[in-house]
Short mmCIF file of C-alpha atoms in Angstrom, two decimals:
data_model
loop_
_atom_site.label_atom_id
_atom_site.label_comp_id
_atom_site.label_asym_id
_atom_site.label_seq_id
_atom_site.Cartn_x
_atom_site.Cartn_y
_atom_site.Cartn_z
CA MET V 202 122.67 95.79 106.19
CA ILE V 203 119.46 95.00 104.18
CA ARG V 204 118.64 91.25 104.28
CA ALA V 205 116.69 88.91 101.74
CA ARG V 206 113.38 87.63 102.88
CA THR V 207 111.44 84.79 101.87
CA LEU V 208 107.64 85.93 101.69
CA GLN V 209 105.10 84.09 103.44
CA ALA V 210 101.17 84.64 103.13
CA ASN V 211 99.25 85.36 106.18
CA THR V 212 95.53 85.04 105.29
CA GLY V 213 94.04 85.59 108.88
CA ALA V 214 90.99 83.87 110.19
CA GLY V 215 87.68 84.79 111.68
CA ALA V 216 84.05 84.80 111.57
CA GLY V 217 81.31 87.27 112.15
CA ALA V 218 77.57 88.00 112.13
CA GLY V 219 75.40 90.91 112.13
CA ALA V 220 72.30 92.56 110.87
CA GLY V 221 71.39 94.85 107.97
CA CYS V 222 74.20 93.73 105.44
CA VAL V 223 75.44 90.48 103.64
CA SER V 224 77.85 87.92 104.66
CA GLY V 225 80.16 85.81 102.43
CA PRO V 226 80.71 82.20 103.19
CA ALA V 227 82.75 81.15 106.04
CA SER V 228 86.07 79.43 105.42
CA GLY V 229 86.98 77.31 108.19
CA PRO V 230 85.98 76.88 111.88
CA ALA V 231 84.70 80.01 113.64
CA THR V 232 86.67 81.81 116.23
CA ALA V 233 85.74 84.86 118.16
CA PRO V 234 82.94 86.47 116.20
CA ARG V 235 83.85 89.77 114.48
CA PRO V 236 81.19 92.51 114.25
CA PRO V 237 79.92 93.80 110.95
CA LEU V 238 81.94 96.05 109.11
CA ALA V 239 81.10 99.27 107.05
CA ILE V 240 83.67 99.76 104.37
CA VAL V 241 84.05 103.29 103.72
CA ALA V 242 85.58 103.15 100.14
CA GLY V 243 87.46 105.53 98.11
CA GLY V 244 89.21 104.82 94.98
CA GLY V 245 91.71 102.09 94.08
CA ASP V 246 91.99 98.33 94.96
CA LEU V 247 92.18 98.58 98.76
CA PRO V 248 88.38 98.75 99.32
CA ARG V 249 88.11 95.53 97.36
CA ARG V 250 90.81 93.68 99.20
CA VAL V 251 88.79 94.52 102.37
CA MET V 252 85.77 93.14 100.95
CA GLU V 253 87.35 90.16 99.92
CA ALA V 254 89.02 89.54 103.33
CA CYS V 255 85.32 89.78 104.75
CA ARG V 256 84.21 87.24 102.44
CA ARG V 257 87.14 84.95 103.18
CA ASP V 258 86.29 85.22 106.75
CA GLY V 259 82.58 84.80 106.70
CA ARG V 260 82.16 88.44 107.91
CA ASP V 261 79.29 90.57 107.40
CA PHE V 262 80.06 93.77 105.57
CA LEU V 263 78.63 96.73 103.88
CA LEU V 264 80.21 98.86 101.29
CA VAL V 265 79.77 102.73 101.85
CA GLY V 266 80.86 103.93 98.65
CA ILE V 267 82.04 107.79 98.38
CA GLU V 268 80.45 109.33 95.36
CA GLY V 269 83.10 110.89 92.96
CA HIS V 270 85.80 108.83 94.56
CA ALA V 271 84.75 105.15 94.52
CA ASP V 272 83.63 103.91 91.21
CA PRO V 273 80.07 102.17 91.16
CA GLN V 274 81.27 100.07 88.11
CA ASP V 275 83.97 98.49 90.46
CA TRP V 276 81.24 96.78 92.34
CA GLU V 277 78.74 94.20 91.32
CA ALA V 278 75.16 94.59 92.05
CA THR V 279 75.43 91.64 94.54
CA VAL V 280 77.65 93.61 96.84
CA PRO V 281 75.86 94.94 99.70
CA GLN V 282 76.19 98.89 99.25
CA MET V 283 75.14 102.14 99.95
CA TRP V 284 76.59 105.45 98.54
CA ILE V 285 77.14 108.87 100.19
CA ARG V 286 78.41 112.36 99.23
CA LEU V 287 81.17 113.59 101.39
CA PRO V 288 79.07 116.94 102.34
CA ARG V 289 76.40 114.57 103.85
CA ALA V 290 78.62 111.85 105.21
CA LEU V 291 77.89 112.23 108.96
CA SER V 292 74.16 111.70 108.20
CA ALA V 293 74.95 108.21 107.04
CA LEU V 294 75.79 107.22 110.77
CA ASP V 295 72.49 106.96 111.56
CA ASP V 296 71.67 104.69 108.73
CA LEU V 297 74.59 102.45 109.94
CA ARG V 298 73.17 102.18 113.34
CA THR V 299 69.84 101.09 112.04
CA ARG V 300 71.65 98.47 110.39
CA GLY V 301 73.39 97.12 113.46
CA ILE V 302 76.96 98.43 112.27
CA ALA V 303 79.42 99.95 114.76
CA THR V 304 82.83 99.31 113.24
CA ILE V 305 84.23 101.30 110.31
CA CYS V 306 87.06 100.80 107.94
CA LEU V 307 88.31 103.57 106.02
CA ALA V 308 89.93 102.21 102.67
CA GLY V 309 90.69 103.73 99.38
CA CYS V 310 92.03 107.03 97.75
CA VAL V 311 89.81 110.26 98.28
CA ARG V 312 90.80 113.53 96.47
CA ARG V 313 90.71 115.88 99.51
CA PRO V 314 88.47 118.92 98.61
CA SER V 315 88.93 122.24 100.38
CA VAL V 316 86.33 123.13 103.22
CA ALA V 317 85.19 125.93 100.92
CA GLU V 318 84.34 123.37 98.37
CA LEU V 319 82.47 121.24 100.64
CA LEU V 320 80.57 124.03 102.13
CA ARG V 321 79.49 125.01 98.54
CA LEU V 322 77.91 121.44 97.87
CA ILE V 323 75.51 122.07 100.96
CA PRO V 324 76.22 119.83 103.69
CA ASP V 325 73.89 118.50 106.29
CA ARG V 326 73.88 120.22 109.56
CA ARG V 327 76.14 117.60 111.40
CA THR V 328 78.70 117.58 108.65
CA ALA V 329 78.64 121.49 108.30
CA ALA V 330 79.28 121.95 111.97
CA PHE V 331 82.37 119.58 111.76
CA LEU V 332 83.62 121.40 108.51
CA MET V 333 83.45 124.74 110.48
CA ARG V 334 85.26 123.11 113.45
CA ALA V 335 87.95 121.84 110.87
CA ALA V 336 88.09 125.27 109.12
CA ARG V 337 89.42 126.81 112.23
CA HIS V 338 92.85 125.05 111.82
CA ALA V 339 95.16 124.51 109.15
CA LEU V 340 94.83 121.04 108.71
CA GLY V 341 96.96 118.49 106.80
CA ASP V 342 95.77 115.31 105.64
CA ASP V 343 96.72 113.38 108.81
CA SER V 344 95.46 116.01 111.27
CA LEU V 345 92.06 116.10 109.28
CA LEU V 346 91.79 112.41 109.54
CA ARG V 347 92.36 112.27 113.09
CA ALA V 348 89.71 114.66 113.39
CA VAL V 349 87.32 112.39 111.47
CA VAL V 350 88.41 109.46 113.52
CA ARG V 351 87.71 111.49 116.74
CA GLU V 352 84.23 112.52 115.36
CA LEU V 353 83.34 108.84 114.60
CA GLU V 354 84.52 107.55 117.87
CA THR V 355 82.57 110.27 119.73
CA GLU V 356 79.47 109.02 117.92
CA GLY V 357 80.29 105.52 119.05
CA PHE V 358 82.02 103.88 116.33
CA THR V 359 85.07 101.78 116.28
CA ILE V 360 87.70 102.16 113.70
CA GLU V 361 89.42 99.23 112.31
CA ALA V 362 92.63 99.24 110.17
CA SER V 363 92.29 97.84 106.55
CA HIS V 364 95.52 95.59 107.31
CA GLU V 365 93.94 94.12 110.33
CA VAL V 366 90.97 93.33 108.31
CA ILE V 367 92.80 91.86 105.46
CA GLY V 368 95.61 90.04 107.47
CA SER V 369 99.30 90.62 107.09
CA VAL V 370 99.70 93.32 104.12
CA LEU V 371 102.31 95.66 105.80
CA ALA V 372 105.65 95.75 104.11
CA PRO V 373 108.05 93.03 105.75
CA GLU V 374 111.75 94.05 106.26
CA GLY V 375 114.38 92.97 103.88
CA VAL V 376 114.70 92.29 100.20
CA LEU V 377 111.48 91.34 98.87
CA GLY V 378 112.44 89.97 95.53
CA SER V 379 115.44 88.87 93.55
CA VAL V 380 116.92 92.32 92.96
CA ALA V 381 118.78 93.89 95.58
CA PRO V 382 120.06 97.67 95.64
CA ASP V 383 123.60 98.47 95.29
CA ASP V 384 125.60 101.00 97.37
CA VAL V 385 124.45 104.10 95.36
CA ALA V 386 121.02 102.94 95.66
CA LEU V 387 121.15 102.49 99.42
CA ARG V 388 122.44 105.92 99.98
CA ASP V 389 119.66 107.16 97.89
CA LEU V 390 117.06 105.14 100.02
CA ARG V 391 118.52 106.55 103.45
CA PHE V 392 118.35 110.09 101.94
CA ALA V 393 114.71 109.58 100.41
CA PHE V 394 113.62 108.22 103.73
CA ARG V 395 114.76 111.14 105.70
CA LEU V 396 113.20 113.57 103.07
CA ALA V 397 109.78 111.73 103.39
CA LYS V 398 109.83 111.72 107.01
CA ALA V 399 110.63 115.61 107.12
CA MET V 400 107.81 116.31 104.83
CA GLY V 401 105.68 113.70 107.08
CA GLU V 402 106.44 115.80 110.06
CA LEU V 403 104.95 118.91 108.28
CA ASP V 404 101.90 116.78 107.34
CA VAL V 405 102.49 116.97 103.73
CA GLY V 406 103.18 113.70 102.14
CA GLN V 407 104.40 110.26 102.38
CA GLY V 408 106.86 109.63 99.60
CA ALA V 409 109.97 111.07 97.97
CA ILE V 410 112.25 110.07 95.08
CA VAL V 411 115.90 110.71 95.19
CA GLN V 412 118.46 110.00 92.29
CA GLN V 413 122.29 109.96 92.86
CA GLY V 414 121.68 112.18 96.11
CA ILE V 415 119.35 114.53 94.05
CA PRO V 416 115.71 114.97 95.43
CA LEU V 417 113.46 114.73 92.30
CA ALA V 418 110.12 114.85 93.81
CA VAL V 419 108.44 114.70 97.05
CA GLU V 420 104.69 113.91 97.53
CA ALA V 421 102.10 116.25 98.14
CA VAL V 422 98.42 116.28 97.08
CA GLU V 423 99.07 114.83 93.76
CA GLY V 424 99.62 111.37 95.11
CA THR V 425 102.44 108.82 94.19
CA ASP V 426 101.63 108.12 90.59
CA ALA V 427 101.67 111.82 89.64
CA MET V 428 104.78 112.32 91.72
CA LEU V 429 106.34 109.54 89.61
CA ALA V 430 105.42 111.03 86.31
CA ARG V 431 106.76 114.23 87.50
CA ALA V 432 110.17 112.61 88.54
CA GLY V 433 110.51 110.73 85.07
CA ASP V 434 110.68 114.26 83.42
CA LEU V 435 113.53 115.47 85.75
CA ALA V 436 115.48 112.12 85.84
CA ARG V 437 119.32 112.54 85.23
CA GLU V 438 121.59 110.52 83.49
CA GLY V 439 123.40 107.33 84.95
CA PRO V 440 122.10 105.02 87.87
CA GLY V 441 118.33 105.67 88.07
CA GLY V 442 116.59 106.85 91.39
CA VAL V 443 114.47 105.31 93.92
CA LEU V 444 110.93 105.91 95.50
CA VAL V 445 110.61 105.62 99.32
CA LYS V 446 107.40 105.51 100.96
CA THR V 447 106.77 106.15 104.89
CA ARG V 448 104.11 106.81 107.16
CA LYS V 449 103.92 110.28 108.80
CA PRO V 450 105.60 110.47 112.18
CA GLY V 451 103.09 109.65 115.00
CA GLN V 452 100.42 108.80 112.19
CA ASP V 453 97.24 106.94 113.29
CA THR V 454 97.91 103.70 111.64
CA ARG V 455 94.29 102.60 111.32
CA VAL V 456 93.92 105.29 108.45
CA ASP V 457 95.66 106.40 105.29
CA LEU V 458 98.74 104.41 105.73
CA PRO V 459 100.98 104.67 102.51
CA ALA V 460 100.07 102.09 100.12
CA VAL V 461 101.81 100.57 97.05
CA GLY V 462 100.84 97.79 94.61
CA VAL V 463 101.61 96.57 90.96
CA THR V 464 100.71 99.82 89.57
CA THR V 465 103.26 101.67 91.67
CA VAL V 466 105.83 99.34 90.34
CA VAL V 467 104.92 99.63 86.62
CA ASN V 468 104.90 103.58 87.11
CA ALA V 469 108.24 103.43 88.68
CA ARG V 470 109.93 101.71 86.12
CA ALA V 471 108.32 104.18 83.48
CA ALA V 472 109.87 106.91 85.40
CA GLY V 473 113.45 105.30 85.03
CA LEU V 474 113.56 104.13 88.74
CA ARG V 475 115.75 101.28 89.82
CA GLY V 476 113.74 100.38 92.95
CA ILE V 477 111.24 101.22 95.76
CA GLY V 478 111.95 101.30 99.52
CA LEU V 479 108.93 100.77 101.86
CA GLU V 480 109.01 101.50 105.53
CA ALA V 481 108.77 98.10 107.07
CA GLY V 482 105.61 97.67 109.19
CA GLY V 483 104.30 100.97 108.08
CA THR V 484 103.44 100.80 104.60
CA LEU V 485 100.50 98.77 102.86
CA VAL V 486 101.17 96.47 100.31
CA ILE V 487 98.20 95.50 97.83
CA ASP V 488 98.88 91.91 96.64
CA LEU V 489 102.60 91.71 97.91
CA ASP V 490 103.46 88.49 96.00
CA ARG V 491 102.11 89.91 92.64
CA MET V 492 103.69 93.15 93.18
CA VAL V 493 107.20 91.46 93.85
CA ARG V 494 106.69 89.05 90.88
CA LYS V 495 106.17 92.30 88.75
CA ALA V 496 109.04 94.16 90.16
CA ASP V 497 111.39 90.96 89.42
CA GLU V 498 109.95 90.92 85.77
CA LEU V 499 111.06 94.79 85.50
CA GLY V 500 114.22 94.55 87.03
CA LEU V 501 113.43 96.68 90.02
CA PHE V 502 114.35 96.02 93.50
CA VAL V 503 111.71 96.29 96.65
CA VAL V 504 113.03 96.48 99.98
CA GLY V 505 111.17 96.75 103.53
CA LEU V 506 113.39 99.31 105.33
CA GLY V 507 113.61 98.89 109.20
CA PRO V 508 115.57 101.04 111.80
CA ASP V 509 118.78 99.25 111.35
CA ASP V 510 118.80 99.73 107.52
CA ILE V 511 118.20 103.64 107.88
CA GLY V 512 120.43 103.88 111.05
CA ILE V 513 117.62 105.84 113.01
CA GLY V 514 114.22 105.17 114.76
CA SER V 515 111.09 104.87 112.57
CA ASP V 516 109.79 108.27 113.53
CA SER V 517 113.02 110.43 113.43
CA VAL V 518 114.12 112.70 110.48
CA THR V 519 117.66 113.43 111.84
CA ASP V 520 121.19 111.97 112.04
CA ILE V 521 120.88 109.94 108.74
CA ASP V 522 123.90 109.38 106.99
CA THR V 523 122.96 110.12 103.35
CA GLY V 524 126.44 109.66 101.98
CA THR V 525 125.82 112.74 99.89
CA THR V 526 127.30 116.39 99.95
CA GLY V 527 125.86 118.95 97.65
CA GLY V 528 123.52 116.30 95.73
CA GLU V 529 126.79 114.14 94.95
CA SER V 530 127.91 110.99 96.45
CA ASN V 531 131.18 111.05 98.50
CA GLY V 532 131.65 107.28 97.88
CA ASN V 533 130.82 106.27 101.43
CA ASP V 534 128.18 103.79 102.32
#
């Protein structure tokens, strides 16, 4: 049974010092010093949340914006920053070393270009060598990110997860707002969870949408918002569908966890969905309280799904009772 849950903020604590970057004001007594952080930023709200957490904790940071993905207008001039192009990304590591930064957080959305696209943009020698190694394998997003993490660690850098910087922003288990799923929605949640995990096994996507036992969409390169728009065009009559977001089986939780926020809720409502299921402990939530308030306002449920709710271990994609046969409910929960 999916249980209700009272939301509790967890703001975290810490302090840091470093060279070559600017720190925010400390907020409270210092504990163990935290090393200066390079925030490698793509699009979306997550990089700003990481930056705000550094300021909150008095931790030195440097924004490393990815040109064409992060928007310079999102960052005031007072934010310590440098900008890089993906084809020359590895050359920036020497700059980080000069600034005394050895810890990196990868945050935000990056539209994945093909290796051919990157090679046409004249990469530096170090990045070109990495791309040629990557080109020998048919890498999905998770496999490619694992290769990036290995490369950074080989260069002597430590990778820190965005949720570890921010504090507790992973989806908790249970009903997160005032709206709860009914039996039909629960069956759809179980099926969508299985579908998303199956696609994750193939290193394709991190989400799926199901309505009354019918798969409307699975996430691929287009991302969640585009998937929601597509599902809205395919919606059936009757009770609306559900979106489920899950991490990929075996995914490195330091990078590219599935993420949701207020925009996800608004777009889900526009697509005619009734609610959203999030893998508990495996989905980043941007501004949890605000997202839940918006869901309540729009009449959508948001639930954190644990193994007991789905009936399987969090990485398995088999043996889930979807309660559906041939795309129709059989009336059993």
